[in-house]
Short mmCIF file of C-alpha atoms in Angstrom, two decimals:
data_model
loop_
_atom_site.label_atom_id
_atom_site.label_comp_id
_atom_site.label_asym_id
_atom_site.label_seq_id
_atom_site.Cartn_x
_atom_site.Cartn_y
_atom_site.Cartn_z
CA MET A 1 0.00 0.00 0.00
CA LEU A 2 1.18 3.48 -0.88
CA THR A 3 2.24 5.70 2.00
CA LEU A 4 2.25 9.46 1.65
CA ASN A 5 4.90 11.55 3.36
CA GLU A 6 3.82 14.77 5.06
CA ASP A 7 5.20 16.97 2.26
CA LEU A 8 3.10 15.17 -0.36
CA ARG A 9 0.01 15.28 1.87
CA GLN A 10 0.48 19.04 2.26
CA ARG A 11 0.96 19.49 -1.50
CA LEU A 12 -2.29 17.61 -2.12
CA LEU A 13 -4.04 19.74 0.51
CA ALA A 14 -2.76 22.97 -1.06
CA ALA A 15 -3.86 21.87 -4.55
CA SER A 16 -7.31 20.85 -3.28
CA LEU A 17 -7.80 24.12 -1.39
CA ALA A 18 -6.67 26.14 -4.43
CA ALA A 19 -9.15 24.23 -6.61
CA ARG A 20 -11.87 24.77 -4.00
CA ALA A 21 -11.32 28.52 -4.34
CA ARG A 22 -12.30 28.16 -8.02
CA SER A 23 -15.50 26.22 -7.36
CA HIS A 24 -18.61 27.32 -9.20
CA SER A 25 -21.15 26.78 -6.43
CA PRO A 26 -23.54 29.76 -6.54
CA TYR A 27 -26.58 27.68 -5.56
CA SER A 28 -25.46 25.50 -2.67
CA LYS A 29 -22.58 27.78 -1.60
CA TYR A 30 -20.80 24.49 -0.75
CA ALA A 31 -17.42 24.77 -2.47
CA VAL A 32 -15.44 21.55 -2.84
CA GLY A 33 -11.92 20.96 -4.11
CA ALA A 34 -10.15 17.72 -4.97
CA ALA A 35 -6.57 16.79 -5.80
CA ILE A 36 -5.54 13.43 -7.22
CA LEU A 37 -2.07 11.92 -7.22
CA ASP A 38 -1.54 9.80 -10.33
CA GLU A 39 0.78 6.86 -11.00
CA GLN A 40 3.47 9.23 -12.31
CA GLY A 41 3.50 11.28 -9.11
CA ARG A 42 1.67 14.23 -10.65
CA ILE A 43 -1.13 16.11 -8.91
CA HIS A 44 -4.35 16.99 -10.75
CA ALA A 45 -6.97 19.25 -9.19
CA GLY A 46 -10.63 20.02 -9.73
CA ALA A 47 -13.58 21.80 -8.15
CA ASN A 48 -17.31 21.21 -8.08
CA ILE A 49 -19.20 22.92 -10.89
CA GLU A 50 -22.88 23.56 -10.23
CA ASN A 51 -25.52 24.25 -12.84
CA ALA A 52 -28.91 25.93 -12.53
CA ALA A 53 -30.35 22.61 -13.77
CA TYR A 54 -29.08 20.81 -10.65
CA PRO A 55 -28.51 17.32 -12.09
CA GLN A 56 -26.20 18.79 -14.71
CA GLY A 57 -23.48 19.87 -12.29
CA TRP A 58 -20.51 17.70 -11.37
CA CYS A 59 -18.33 17.00 -8.39
CA ALA A 60 -14.76 18.11 -7.69
CA GLU A 61 -13.54 14.50 -7.84
CA THR A 62 -14.97 14.15 -11.37
CA THR A 63 -13.21 17.32 -12.47
CA ALA A 64 -9.90 16.13 -10.99
CA LEU A 65 -10.25 12.70 -12.62
CA SER A 66 -10.89 14.38 -15.96
CA ALA A 67 -7.81 16.56 -15.53
CA MET A 68 -5.75 13.45 -14.69
CA LEU A 69 -6.97 11.61 -17.78
CA MET A 70 -6.42 14.58 -20.09
CA ALA A 71 -2.85 14.89 -18.79
CA GLY A 72 -2.17 11.22 -19.59
CA GLY A 73 -2.62 9.76 -16.11
CA ARG A 74 -4.46 6.46 -15.90
CA GLN A 75 -4.25 5.37 -12.26
CA ALA A 76 -5.29 7.37 -9.19
CA ARG A 77 -3.08 6.59 -6.19
CA ALA A 78 -4.44 9.13 -3.69
CA LEU A 79 -7.21 11.71 -3.48
CA LEU A 80 -7.56 14.61 -1.09
CA VAL A 81 -10.97 16.29 -1.01
CA THR A 82 -11.70 19.54 0.83
CA GLY A 83 -14.93 21.16 1.88
CA PRO A 84 -15.74 24.18 4.01
CA GLY A 85 -15.60 22.32 7.35
CA PRO A 86 -16.18 21.74 10.15
CA ASP A 87 -18.02 18.56 9.10
CA LEU A 88 -15.99 15.87 7.34
CA ILE A 89 -16.40 15.64 3.60
CA THR A 90 -16.07 12.38 1.69
CA PRO A 91 -16.67 11.57 -1.97
CA CYS A 92 -20.33 10.92 -2.79
CA GLY A 93 -21.40 7.44 -3.91
CA GLY A 94 -21.13 8.29 -7.61
CA CYS A 95 -17.63 9.65 -7.15
CA ARG A 96 -16.58 6.61 -5.16
CA GLN A 97 -17.56 4.48 -8.15
CA LYS A 98 -15.75 6.82 -10.57
CA LEU A 99 -12.65 6.62 -8.38
CA ARG A 100 -12.91 2.81 -8.43
CA GLU A 101 -12.71 2.91 -12.22
CA PHE A 102 -9.27 4.54 -12.01
CA GLY A 103 -8.09 3.40 -8.60
CA ALA A 104 -7.57 0.18 -6.69
CA PRO A 105 -9.37 -0.64 -3.45
CA GLU A 106 -6.26 0.56 -1.58
CA LEU A 107 -6.56 4.06 -3.12
CA ILE A 108 -5.94 6.55 -0.30
CA ILE A 109 -8.81 8.98 0.33
CA ILE A 110 -8.06 11.96 2.57
CA ALA A 111 -10.58 14.50 3.89
CA GLY A 112 -9.56 18.05 4.65
CA ASP A 113 -10.82 21.58 5.04
CA PRO A 114 -9.27 25.02 5.50
CA SER A 115 -8.05 23.96 8.97
CA GLY A 116 -5.99 21.10 7.50
CA ILE A 117 -6.11 17.35 7.02
CA ARG A 118 -8.85 15.69 9.04
CA GLN A 119 -9.09 11.96 8.31
CA GLN A 120 -7.92 9.22 5.94
CA TRP A 121 -9.43 5.99 4.57
CA THR A 122 -8.92 3.60 1.70
CA LEU A 123 -11.44 3.39 -1.11
CA ALA A 124 -12.26 -0.15 0.10
CA GLU A 125 -13.28 1.28 3.47
CA LEU A 126 -15.59 3.81 1.79
CA LEU A 127 -16.81 1.48 -0.97
CA PRO A 128 -16.64 -2.09 0.34
CA PHE A 129 -17.18 -4.99 -2.07
CA SER A 130 -16.85 -2.62 -5.01
CA PHE A 131 -17.45 -3.45 -8.65
CA GLY A 132 -14.52 -2.40 -10.82
CA PRO A 133 -12.78 -3.13 -14.11
CA ASP A 134 -11.29 -6.35 -12.72
CA ASN A 135 -14.82 -7.77 -12.30
CA LEU A 136 -15.35 -7.61 -16.06
CA LYS A 137 -12.17 -9.55 -16.86
CA SER A 138 -13.89 -12.77 -15.84
CA VAL A 139 -16.38 -12.46 -18.73
CA GLU A 140 -13.77 -12.10 -21.47
#
């Protein structure tokens, strides 16, 4: 399992908070930022983007995954997501499944807010018994 040193954790936090500052959340006022570490050690950030037609918005994790893919990354190794605090923020169910598409069950998920890093889990802890790309290999 990947371990993150404190410098890398702080770089992820800074990238997530910077992305959060660019959130487009005029309706909920709930700005979220996310930063993903890819298999090449690069950090990709994203923010939530709301839309007046509520179902058409998307989450910060989705934006960060898109940035990772567009930059050539294919495997998420860690994600740090930040909200306004003081309550913990975790990826929603849909984002957990999107993260599973590009990350293994041992993907590190870290929650933070403007006060700093709050808690850490693995994707398997947040999405137990997940369905991922490896499940489809058995039907080939």
